[in-house]
Short mmCIF file of C-alpha atoms and ligand atoms in Angstrom, two decimals:
data_model
loop_
_atom_site.label_atom_id
_atom_site.label_comp_id
_atom_site.label_asym_id
_atom_site.label_seq_id
_atom_site.Cartn_x
_atom_site.Cartn_y
_atom_site.Cartn_z
CA MET T 1 -55.60 83.93 80.64
CA MET T 2 -54.21 82.31 77.51
CA THR T 3 -52.64 84.17 74.57
CA SER T 4 -51.26 83.38 71.15
CA ASP T 5 -50.54 87.00 70.20
CA PRO T 6 -46.83 87.16 69.29
CA LYS T 7 -46.53 90.88 70.13
CA LEU T 8 -47.92 90.37 73.63
CA ILE T 9 -45.82 87.21 74.14
CA LYS T 10 -42.66 89.03 73.08
CA ASN T 11 -43.32 91.99 75.37
CA ILE T 12 -43.86 89.66 78.34
CA TYR T 13 -40.89 87.43 77.55
CA ILE T 14 -38.42 90.24 76.83
CA LYS T 15 -39.30 93.95 77.08
CA HIS T 16 -41.47 93.93 80.19
CA TYR T 17 -40.26 90.75 81.85
CA LYS T 18 -39.71 92.64 85.11
CA ASN T 19 -43.48 93.08 85.43
CA PHE T 20 -43.91 89.32 85.64
CA SER T 21 -42.68 86.46 87.75
CA ASP T 22 -42.41 82.90 86.52
CA PRO T 23 -45.28 80.72 87.74
CA LYS T 24 -44.51 77.54 89.58
CA SER T 25 -44.59 74.54 87.31
CA ILE T 26 -47.85 72.60 87.43
CA LEU T 27 -45.91 69.42 86.82
CA MET T 28 -43.22 69.84 89.44
CA THR T 29 -44.61 71.37 92.62
CA PRO T 30 -41.50 72.52 94.51
CA ASP T 31 -42.62 71.40 97.97
CA ASN T 32 -43.00 67.80 97.00
CA HIS T 33 -39.50 66.56 96.45
CA VAL T 34 -35.89 67.64 96.91
CA ILE T 35 -35.47 67.56 93.12
CA TYR T 36 -38.42 69.89 92.54
CA ARG T 37 -37.31 72.22 95.35
CA HIS T 38 -33.90 72.85 93.79
CA ILE T 39 -34.42 72.44 90.06
CA ILE T 40 -33.61 75.53 87.92
CA ASN T 41 -37.08 75.47 86.31
CA ASN T 42 -38.61 76.24 89.73
CA SER T 43 -35.98 78.70 90.96
CA ARG T 44 -36.43 82.45 91.12
CA GLY T 45 -34.40 85.67 91.69
CA GLU T 46 -30.79 85.33 92.86
CA THR T 47 -30.98 81.54 93.08
CA TRP T 48 -32.12 81.34 89.45
CA ARG T 49 -29.39 83.76 88.30
CA ARG T 50 -26.70 81.66 90.02
CA GLN T 51 -28.01 78.35 88.66
CA SER T 52 -28.63 79.78 85.21
CA ALA T 53 -25.03 81.04 84.90
CA VAL T 54 -23.72 77.56 85.76
CA ILE T 55 -26.09 75.69 83.46
CA ARG T 56 -25.73 78.03 80.50
CA SER T 57 -21.92 77.69 80.69
CA LEU T 58 -22.28 73.96 79.93
CA PHE T 59 -23.40 74.71 76.41
CA ALA T 60 -20.52 76.92 75.18
CA ASP T 61 -19.43 76.06 71.62
CA SER T 62 -16.11 74.60 72.78
CA ARG T 63 -18.00 72.18 75.07
CA LEU T 64 -20.46 71.21 72.35
CA LYS T 65 -17.58 69.96 70.22
CA LEU T 66 -16.57 67.59 73.01
CA PHE T 67 -20.16 66.40 73.43
CA ALA T 68 -20.36 65.79 69.66
CA LYS T 69 -17.61 63.18 70.10
CA LYS T 70 -19.64 61.37 72.76
CA ILE T 71 -22.78 61.49 70.64
CA THR T 72 -21.07 59.96 67.61
CA GLU T 73 -19.70 57.12 69.81
CA ASN T 74 -23.29 56.15 70.63
CA LEU T 75 -24.43 56.35 67.01
CA ILE T 76 -22.39 53.26 66.12
CA ASN T 77 -24.55 51.22 68.54
CA LEU T 78 -27.68 52.68 66.98
CA THR T 79 -26.78 51.62 63.45
CA ASP T 80 -25.52 48.21 64.65
CA SER T 81 -28.83 47.62 66.36
CA LEU T 82 -30.87 48.70 63.32
CA ASP T 83 -28.73 46.49 61.05
CA LYS T 84 -29.49 43.48 63.26
CA MET T 85 -33.20 44.26 63.20
CA ILE T 86 -33.20 44.52 59.40
CA ASP T 87 -31.12 41.32 58.97
CA ASN T 88 -33.43 39.34 61.27
CA ASN T 89 -36.45 40.69 59.51
CA ASN T 90 -36.52 38.13 56.69
CA ASN T 91 -40.19 38.63 55.94
CA ASP T 92 -39.75 42.32 55.37
CA LYS T 93 -42.11 43.01 58.24
CA ALA T 94 -42.83 46.40 59.72
CA ILE T 95 -40.28 47.58 62.30
CA ASP T 96 -41.29 49.63 65.35
CA ILE T 97 -38.59 52.26 65.57
CA SER T 98 -39.84 54.03 68.70
CA GLN T 99 -38.27 51.62 71.24
CA VAL T 100 -34.94 51.81 69.39
CA PHE T 101 -34.95 55.59 69.69
CA ILE T 102 -36.00 55.55 73.36
CA ASN T 103 -33.16 53.19 74.26
CA HIS T 104 -30.65 55.04 72.12
CA SER T 105 -31.54 58.34 73.82
CA ILE T 106 -31.02 56.76 77.26
CA ASP T 107 -27.57 55.50 76.23
CA LEU T 108 -26.67 58.81 74.69
CA MET T 109 -27.55 60.77 77.82
CA ALA T 110 -25.88 58.18 80.08
CA ASN T 111 -22.70 58.92 78.14
CA CYS T 112 -23.06 62.72 78.02
CA MET T 113 -24.14 62.97 81.67
CA PHE T 114 -22.05 60.33 83.48
CA SER T 115 -19.71 58.94 80.77
CA LEU T 116 -21.46 55.60 81.32
CA LYS T 117 -21.21 53.25 78.37
CA GLN T 118 -24.67 51.72 78.62
CA ASN T 119 -25.95 49.42 75.94
CA THR T 120 -29.68 49.66 76.56
CA ILE T 121 -30.24 49.58 72.86
CA ASN T 122 -29.09 45.94 72.79
CA SER T 123 -30.01 44.84 76.33
CA VAL T 124 -33.25 46.62 77.06
CA ASP T 125 -33.97 45.57 80.63
CA ASN T 126 -30.98 46.94 82.48
CA LYS T 127 -31.49 48.63 85.85
CA PHE T 128 -30.20 52.01 84.68
CA SER T 129 -32.71 52.30 81.82
CA GLN T 130 -35.56 51.18 84.08
CA ILE T 131 -34.77 53.96 86.55
CA ILE T 132 -34.58 56.56 83.77
CA LYS T 133 -37.87 55.46 82.19
CA GLN T 134 -39.72 55.37 85.53
CA SER T 135 -38.37 58.67 86.81
CA THR T 136 -39.12 60.66 83.65
CA MET T 137 -42.37 59.26 82.23
CA PRO T 138 -45.48 60.83 83.80
CA SER T 139 -48.03 58.37 85.17
CA LYS T 140 -51.48 58.61 83.61
CA TRP T 141 -53.14 57.76 86.95
CA ARG T 142 -51.42 60.67 88.63
CA ILE T 143 -52.41 63.01 85.82
CA LEU T 144 -55.97 61.75 86.02
CA ALA T 145 -55.99 62.22 89.81
CA SER T 146 -54.75 65.80 89.49
CA LEU T 147 -57.50 66.54 86.95
CA VAL T 148 -60.51 64.96 88.64
CA LEU T 149 -59.89 64.63 92.40
CA PRO T 150 -60.17 67.46 94.95
CA LYS T 151 -56.77 68.88 95.90
CA PHE T 152 -56.83 67.67 99.52
CA LEU T 153 -57.46 64.09 98.35
CA VAL T 154 -54.64 64.32 95.80
CA ASN T 155 -52.33 65.39 98.65
CA VAL T 156 -53.58 62.69 101.03
CA LEU T 157 -52.99 60.06 98.35
CA ASP T 158 -49.52 61.51 97.71
CA MET T 159 -50.40 61.96 94.04
CA SER T 160 -49.61 65.64 93.65
CA THR T 161 -46.67 65.06 91.32
CA ILE T 162 -47.05 63.38 87.97
CA ILE T 163 -44.01 61.22 88.71
CA SER T 164 -43.99 59.10 91.84
CA ARG T 165 -41.72 60.16 94.72
CA LYS T 166 -40.43 56.57 94.85
CA TYR T 167 -39.08 56.83 91.29
CA LEU T 168 -37.57 60.27 91.86
CA ASP T 169 -35.79 58.84 94.93
CA GLN T 170 -34.36 56.09 92.75
CA PHE T 171 -32.93 58.72 90.41
CA VAL T 172 -31.39 60.55 93.38
CA ARG T 173 -29.75 57.32 94.61
CA LEU T 174 -28.36 56.62 91.16
CA THR T 175 -26.92 60.14 90.94
CA VAL T 176 -25.41 60.02 94.43
CA GLN T 177 -23.77 56.73 93.51
CA GLU T 178 -22.19 58.31 90.41
CA LEU T 179 -21.08 61.38 92.38
CA SER T 180 -19.52 59.23 95.12
CA LYS T 181 -17.43 57.35 92.59
CA ARG T 182 -15.85 60.66 91.62
CA ILE T 183 -15.10 61.98 95.10
CA SER T 184 -12.03 59.80 95.41
CA LEU T 185 -10.67 60.72 91.98
CA PRO T 186 -8.25 63.62 91.45
CA ILE T 187 -9.56 66.64 89.53
CA ASN T 188 -8.72 66.89 85.82
CA THR T 189 -7.44 63.42 85.18
CA GLY T 190 -7.53 64.00 81.43
CA ASN T 191 -10.12 61.23 81.22
CA ASP T 192 -13.28 61.16 79.18
CA ASP T 193 -15.44 61.95 82.21
CA ASP T 194 -13.68 65.31 82.85
CA ASN T 195 -16.06 66.67 80.27
CA ASP T 196 -19.42 65.16 80.99
CA PHE T 197 -22.34 67.22 82.35
CA CYS T 198 -21.98 65.62 85.78
CA GLN T 199 -18.32 66.58 86.19
CA LEU T 200 -18.80 70.07 84.77
CA LEU T 201 -21.59 70.69 87.28
CA MET T 202 -19.58 69.15 90.14
CA ASN T 203 -16.73 71.56 89.37
CA ARG T 204 -19.16 74.36 90.25
CA CYS T 205 -20.16 72.82 93.56
CA PRO T 206 -17.93 74.07 96.42
CA ASP T 207 -19.25 71.39 98.82
CA PHE T 208 -18.01 68.75 96.47
CA ILE T 209 -14.71 70.48 95.70
CA SER T 210 -13.90 70.87 99.41
CA ASN T 211 -14.67 67.19 99.92
CA LYS T 212 -12.24 66.46 97.17
CA THR T 213 -9.60 68.74 98.68
CA LEU T 214 -10.07 66.98 101.99
CA ASP T 215 -9.85 63.66 100.30
CA ASN T 216 -6.70 64.62 98.42
CA ASN T 217 -5.11 65.90 101.67
CA THR T 218 -5.87 62.76 103.61
CA ASN T 219 -4.51 60.65 100.82
CA ASN T 220 -1.38 62.82 100.55
CA ASN T 221 -2.07 63.26 96.88
CA ASN T 222 -0.06 65.73 94.87
CA ASN T 223 -0.39 69.34 95.97
CA ASN T 224 -1.12 70.71 92.53
CA ASN T 225 -4.48 69.05 92.55
CA ASN T 226 -5.34 70.74 95.84
CA LYS T 227 -4.23 74.10 94.51
CA THR T 228 -6.46 73.66 91.48
CA SER T 229 -9.47 72.91 93.61
CA GLU T 230 -8.91 75.79 96.06
CA SER T 231 -8.43 78.35 93.32
CA GLN T 232 -11.47 76.91 91.59
CA ILE T 233 -13.57 77.56 94.67
CA SER T 234 -12.48 81.19 95.04
CA ASP T 235 -12.97 81.78 91.33
CA LEU T 236 -16.51 80.60 91.40
CA SER T 237 -19.01 83.36 91.72
CA GLN T 238 -21.57 81.05 90.16
CA THR T 239 -21.94 77.89 92.15
CA LEU T 240 -24.39 75.14 93.03
CA THR T 241 -25.22 73.60 96.39
CA ASN T 242 -25.19 69.80 96.73
CA ASP T 243 -28.99 69.61 96.44
CA GLU T 244 -28.97 71.87 93.39
CA LEU T 245 -26.29 69.71 91.82
CA ILE T 246 -28.45 66.58 92.13
CA ALA T 247 -31.67 68.34 91.12
CA ASN T 248 -30.13 69.87 88.02
CA ILE T 249 -28.55 66.61 86.94
CA TYR T 250 -32.13 65.35 86.94
CA THR T 251 -33.54 68.27 84.95
CA LEU T 252 -30.80 68.10 82.32
CA PHE T 253 -31.21 64.35 81.95
CA ASP T 254 -34.98 64.62 81.78
CA SER T 255 -35.04 67.53 79.29
CA ALA T 256 -32.45 66.05 76.97
CA TYR T 257 -33.52 62.39 76.99
CA GLY T 258 -37.26 63.09 77.04
CA ILE T 259 -37.33 65.43 74.08
CA ASP T 260 -34.53 63.81 72.10
CA TYR T 261 -36.32 60.52 71.40
CA ILE T 262 -39.65 62.20 70.70
CA LEU T 263 -38.06 64.51 68.13
CA LYS T 264 -36.30 61.62 66.42
CA ILE T 265 -39.57 59.70 66.09
CA LEU T 266 -41.38 62.73 64.70
CA ILE T 267 -38.65 63.55 62.17
CA ILE T 268 -38.36 60.00 60.88
CA TYR T 269 -42.15 59.79 60.59
CA GLU T 270 -42.42 62.99 58.51
CA LEU T 271 -39.42 62.08 56.34
CA ALA T 272 -40.85 58.59 55.73
CA ILE T 273 -44.18 59.93 54.50
CA ASN T 274 -42.52 62.81 52.59
CA THR T 275 -40.03 60.76 50.59
CA GLU T 276 -38.92 63.64 48.38
CA CYS T 277 -37.83 65.59 51.50
CA GLN T 278 -35.96 62.52 52.75
CA GLN T 279 -34.14 62.28 49.40
CA LYS T 280 -33.26 66.00 49.54
CA CYS T 281 -31.76 65.54 53.01
CA TYR T 282 -29.78 62.53 51.78
CA ASP T 283 -28.44 64.43 48.75
CA GLU T 284 -27.45 67.35 50.96
CA ILE T 285 -25.58 65.10 53.39
CA ILE T 286 -23.71 63.36 50.57
CA ALA T 287 -22.81 66.69 48.92
CA ASN T 288 -21.55 68.29 52.15
CA CYS T 289 -20.08 65.42 54.14
CA PHE T 290 -18.50 63.27 51.42
CA PRO T 291 -16.08 65.27 49.29
CA ASP T 292 -16.04 64.42 45.55
CA ASN T 293 -19.43 62.75 45.95
CA ASN T 294 -17.60 59.77 47.44
CA LYS T 295 -20.68 57.98 48.80
CA PRO T 296 -20.21 55.48 51.63
CA MET T 297 -20.65 51.84 50.72
CA THR T 298 -23.60 49.78 52.01
CA GLY T 299 -22.90 48.54 55.54
CA GLN T 300 -20.22 51.17 56.14
CA ASN T 301 -22.04 52.53 59.12
CA ASN T 302 -19.11 53.61 61.23
CA ILE T 303 -18.82 56.97 59.47
CA LYS T 304 -18.28 59.77 61.97
CA PHE T 305 -19.92 63.07 61.28
CA ASP T 306 -18.62 66.09 63.09
CA TYR T 307 -20.22 69.11 64.68
CA LYS T 308 -19.04 71.59 62.01
CA THR T 309 -20.09 69.53 59.00
CA VAL T 310 -23.61 68.80 60.19
CA ASP T 311 -24.04 72.49 61.00
CA LYS T 312 -23.83 73.19 57.25
CA LEU T 313 -26.85 70.99 56.47
CA ASN T 314 -29.37 73.76 55.85
CA TYR T 315 -32.17 71.65 54.41
CA LEU T 316 -31.96 69.16 57.30
CA ASP T 317 -32.06 72.14 59.67
CA ALA T 318 -35.21 73.39 57.90
CA CYS T 319 -36.86 69.95 58.29
CA ILE T 320 -36.07 69.90 62.02
CA SER T 321 -37.39 73.46 62.45
CA GLU T 322 -40.59 72.54 60.62
CA ILE T 323 -41.09 69.50 62.90
CA MET T 324 -40.66 71.70 65.98
CA ARG T 325 -43.19 74.14 64.54
CA LEU T 326 -45.76 71.44 63.82
CA TYR T 327 -45.27 69.48 67.04
CA ALA T 328 -44.62 72.04 69.77
CA GLN T 329 -43.22 70.03 72.63
CA ILE T 330 -43.91 72.09 75.69
CA TYR T 331 -47.49 73.15 75.07
CA ARG T 332 -47.81 75.96 77.54
CA GLU T 333 -45.76 78.01 79.86
CA GLY T 334 -46.52 81.37 81.30
CA ARG T 335 -45.86 84.16 83.74
CA ILE T 336 -47.70 85.85 86.64
CA ALA T 337 -48.29 89.63 86.67
CA ARG T 338 -46.53 91.27 89.64
CA HIS T 339 -48.95 94.21 89.39
CA ASP T 340 -51.69 95.39 87.01
CA TYR T 341 -50.16 95.53 83.55
CA THR T 342 -51.55 97.10 80.37
CA ASP T 343 -49.63 96.10 77.29
CA GLU T 344 -48.60 99.12 75.22
CA THR T 345 -48.79 97.30 71.86
CA THR T 346 -51.94 95.22 72.18
CA GLY T 347 -53.88 97.15 74.87
CA VAL T 348 -54.46 93.90 76.81
CA THR T 349 -54.68 94.30 80.60
CA ILE T 350 -53.44 91.59 82.96
CA LYS T 351 -54.41 91.97 86.59
CA LYS T 352 -51.94 91.64 89.47
CA GLY T 353 -51.56 87.95 90.36
CA GLN T 354 -53.17 86.76 87.13
CA VAL T 355 -51.44 83.94 85.25
CA ILE T 356 -50.92 84.45 81.53
CA GLN T 357 -50.08 81.37 79.51
CA PHE T 358 -48.65 81.25 75.98
CA SER T 359 -50.09 78.72 73.59
CA ARG T 360 -47.12 77.75 71.47
CA SER T 361 -49.09 75.43 69.17
CA ALA T 362 -51.70 78.11 68.44
CA VAL T 363 -48.92 80.49 67.33
CA HIS T 364 -47.14 77.80 65.32
CA ARG T 365 -50.28 76.71 63.50
CA ASN T 366 -51.68 80.17 62.70
CA SER T 367 -52.28 80.57 58.93
CA ASP T 368 -51.46 84.32 59.14
CA TYR T 369 -47.83 83.40 59.72
CA TYR T 370 -47.70 79.95 58.10
CA PRO T 371 -49.82 79.35 54.97
CA MET T 372 -51.25 75.78 55.00
CA PRO T 373 -50.19 75.55 58.64
CA ASP T 374 -50.98 71.85 59.10
CA GLN T 375 -48.73 70.74 56.26
CA PHE T 376 -45.10 69.70 56.55
CA ARG T 377 -43.26 72.26 54.40
CA PRO T 378 -39.59 72.62 55.39
CA GLU T 379 -39.14 75.28 52.66
CA ARG T 380 -40.60 77.83 55.11
CA PHE T 381 -37.36 77.64 57.05
CA VAL T 382 -34.86 77.42 54.22
CA GLY T 383 -32.39 80.29 54.55
CA LYS T 384 -31.04 81.46 57.90
CA GLN T 385 -32.65 84.87 57.41
CA ASN T 386 -36.16 83.38 57.20
CA LYS T 387 -35.81 81.48 60.44
CA HIS T 388 -34.22 84.45 62.16
CA GLN T 389 -37.15 86.69 61.17
CA LEU T 390 -39.71 84.18 62.44
CA ILE T 391 -37.92 84.01 65.81
CA GLU T 392 -37.46 87.78 65.91
CA SER T 393 -41.19 88.39 65.44
CA ALA T 394 -42.03 85.71 68.06
CA VAL T 395 -44.06 83.55 65.69
CA TYR T 396 -41.55 80.70 66.04
CA LEU T 397 -40.73 79.89 69.65
CA PRO T 398 -39.97 76.21 70.21
CA PHE T 399 -37.36 77.08 72.84
CA GLY T 400 -39.08 80.10 74.38
CA LEU T 401 -37.56 83.59 74.30
CA GLY T 402 -35.75 86.00 76.60
CA ARG T 403 -33.72 85.28 79.70
CA ARG T 404 -35.38 81.94 80.51
CA MET T 405 -35.08 80.63 76.99
CA CYS T 406 -33.99 76.98 76.81
CA PRO T 407 -30.24 76.78 77.55
CA GLY T 408 -29.97 73.34 75.89
CA TYR T 409 -31.23 74.27 72.42
CA LYS T 410 -27.86 74.12 70.63
CA PHE T 411 -27.14 70.77 72.24
CA THR T 412 -30.48 69.38 71.04
CA LEU T 413 -30.04 70.63 67.50
CA MET T 414 -26.53 69.23 67.31
CA THR T 415 -27.62 65.82 68.66
CA ILE T 416 -30.52 65.56 66.24
CA LYS T 417 -28.45 66.61 63.23
CA LEU T 418 -25.66 64.14 64.00
CA THR T 419 -28.21 61.34 64.50
CA MET T 420 -30.20 62.14 61.37
CA ALA T 421 -27.08 62.40 59.19
CA GLN T 422 -25.97 58.97 60.40
CA LEU T 423 -29.42 57.42 59.88
CA LEU T 424 -30.27 58.93 56.52
CA VAL T 425 -26.94 58.07 54.97
CA ASN T 426 -27.35 54.42 55.96
CA TYR T 427 -31.08 53.74 55.58
CA ARG T 428 -34.18 54.54 53.61
CA PHE T 429 -37.31 54.90 55.77
CA LEU T 430 -40.51 53.97 54.00
CA PRO T 431 -44.17 54.20 55.05
CA ILE T 432 -46.41 51.13 55.15
CA PRO T 433 -49.90 52.03 53.95
CA GLY T 434 -52.42 51.86 56.78
CA LEU T 435 -49.76 51.08 59.39
CA THR T 436 -47.35 54.00 59.46
CA LYS T 437 -49.05 56.56 61.65
CA LEU T 438 -48.20 58.51 64.74
CA ARG T 439 -49.80 56.93 67.76
CA SER T 440 -50.00 58.73 71.02
CA ALA T 441 -48.63 56.76 74.01
CA ASP T 442 -51.78 57.64 75.91
CA PRO T 443 -54.43 60.36 75.47
CA ILE T 444 -54.31 61.22 79.18
CA VAL T 445 -50.53 61.62 79.30
CA GLU T 446 -50.86 63.72 76.17
CA HIS T 447 -52.76 66.26 78.21
CA TYR T 448 -49.34 67.64 79.21
CA SER T 449 -47.08 66.92 76.30
CA TYR T 450 -46.94 64.74 73.24
CA TYR T 451 -45.55 61.26 73.94
CA PRO T 452 -45.50 59.02 70.87
CA GLY T 453 -46.34 55.33 71.06
CA GLN T 454 -45.07 52.88 68.43
CA LEU T 455 -44.03 53.94 64.93
CA TYR T 456 -44.08 51.14 62.36
CA LEU T 457 -42.02 51.56 59.19
CA LYS T 458 -40.19 49.66 56.53
CA ILE T 459 -36.45 50.26 56.79
CA GLU T 460 -34.06 49.45 53.92
CA LYS T 461 -30.30 49.66 53.98
CA ARG T 462 -28.95 52.13 51.42
C1 HEM M 501 -36.31 70.10 71.33
C2 HEM M 501 -35.77 70.17 72.53
C3 HEM M 501 -36.14 71.18 73.57
C4 HEM M 501 -37.22 72.03 73.63
C5 HEM M 501 -38.34 72.20 72.61
C6 HEM M 501 -37.07 72.80 74.85
C7 HEM M 501 -37.94 73.80 75.23
C8 HEM M 501 -37.76 74.62 76.33
C9 HEM M 501 -38.53 75.80 76.63
C10 HEM M 501 -39.69 76.34 75.79
C11 HEM M 501 -38.05 76.35 77.78
C12 HEM M 501 -38.45 77.69 78.40
C13 HEM M 501 -39.49 77.62 79.47
C14 HEM M 501 -39.84 79.06 79.97
O1 HEM M 501 -39.59 80.07 79.31
O2 HEM M 501 -40.38 79.13 81.08
C15 HEM M 501 -36.97 75.47 78.23
C16 HEM M 501 -36.25 75.66 79.38
C17 HEM M 501 -35.24 74.82 79.78
N1 HEM M 501 -34.65 73.80 79.05
FE1 HEM M 501 -35.24 73.15 77.24
N2 HEM M 501 -35.96 72.38 75.52
C18 HEM M 501 -35.35 71.39 74.78
C19 HEM M 501 -34.18 70.71 75.07
C20 HEM M 501 -33.45 70.89 76.20
C21 HEM M 501 -32.19 70.22 76.51
C22 HEM M 501 -31.48 69.23 75.59
C23 HEM M 501 -31.80 70.66 77.74
C24 HEM M 501 -30.58 70.30 78.53
C25 HEM M 501 -29.70 69.37 78.25
C26 HEM M 501 -32.80 71.61 78.20
C27 HEM M 501 -32.77 72.24 79.43
C28 HEM M 501 -33.65 73.25 79.80
C29 HEM M 501 -33.57 73.93 81.09
C30 HEM M 501 -32.59 73.62 82.20
C31 HEM M 501 -34.58 74.91 81.08
C32 HEM M 501 -34.92 75.89 82.21
C33 HEM M 501 -34.23 77.22 81.97
C34 HEM M 501 -34.56 78.27 83.02
O3 HEM M 501 -35.54 78.12 83.74
O4 HEM M 501 -33.81 79.26 83.07
N3 HEM M 501 -33.77 71.73 77.25
N4 HEM M 501 -36.80 74.45 77.31
#
């Protein structure tokens, strides 16, 4: 059963969630790979509660500030790379911005996850970026197989996951390699990588901490380090196993990188074709981030925006919200009824065992809640109260609702705002008639989620 009734969705997500269990993901069948077996998205009951407590703690405000520093480091490479493209583009030709954003998102997550200073944006074919692209991009042949072939044949052909086992294994090897590098290091070195996602998750993994303790003992390292690790273990009521550590490194990387570049492409596209909105965003950034209207000079692209300042950019926030309304990223998710359920508000009955899916795009494009629903109108979201009301009444749900709501939403919003502030203050993005359009990477892949292909634009330095 599929619904787009906000009242029913809200009751299932929040008030009556106990009547439902979370269905297994169609994309990531748990039995098929160690990552899918231990990933939070597939976990239930006590295991989910334990993993959720660990993962949600990564996104506390104090941590986000530290991640903002990492994100701004990577933005310098982004503007350097765009500058080079514009300088080499003597004939004023169209520039495809999609590859730039894909590579920038890989570098950004490499830094936030492992403190790796990749430069994919300037040297595209490095091994790391290949592994990330292969292990996160669904294969259209696998999707096609799951849609048209009988289940037994899909299993025989080992095509029951939309990403090949071989590529997932590569991601596991890469992660294990990064974890092993850290085993021999003392805890809390004061280095940059004390505060990346990988280290923060490792600190919640007793198997790893005891390895470290062992390692520190054998190396006769200073006793304080050992004390820290032992007390850390006993303090931890919320912990991860080794397999969960690796699986959740994958899910965080995949969620953040995968959606980050898509959102950037969509925002730049809409701002390019809605030039007055782009100008409004620019004016707001200048007014809020440059005291006394002290505009940066052309080419001064090493400006560093901070977490607090970009949080004040209300019009930019409204544009981002409007993009997430128009282009709902995760089309469907749902729940399974544990027993027969009749909804008190809508009268709808869901039978025991029945799956009920929520169509996010149908809610987001309903003219009862959004007049002219197919148009880009950021004004709908101007004013915190407006947005709050839309979320409250469950007609705006890009990140889901209730206890399984996306834990990474603040991180995403912060990343996008920092990136957009940096881009809009340095460049003007202009449409090229007949050429600037959103192309889907592939209509089959799009069956699951929207993956943009190229986006051609004219880019001018401000
Ligand atoms: C625009 C960006 C994003 C969107 C639209 C989005 C959307 C969602 C949605 C709708 C869910 C809920 C699924 C459900 O209720 O069953 C979810 C869950 C989740 N998201 Fe996101 N997400 C985004 C970014 C991120 C980021 C940046 C991260 C991590 C760095 C992340 C990590 C997760 C995780 C781990 C879950 C599973 C939570 C659980 O099962 O308890 N997401 N996301």
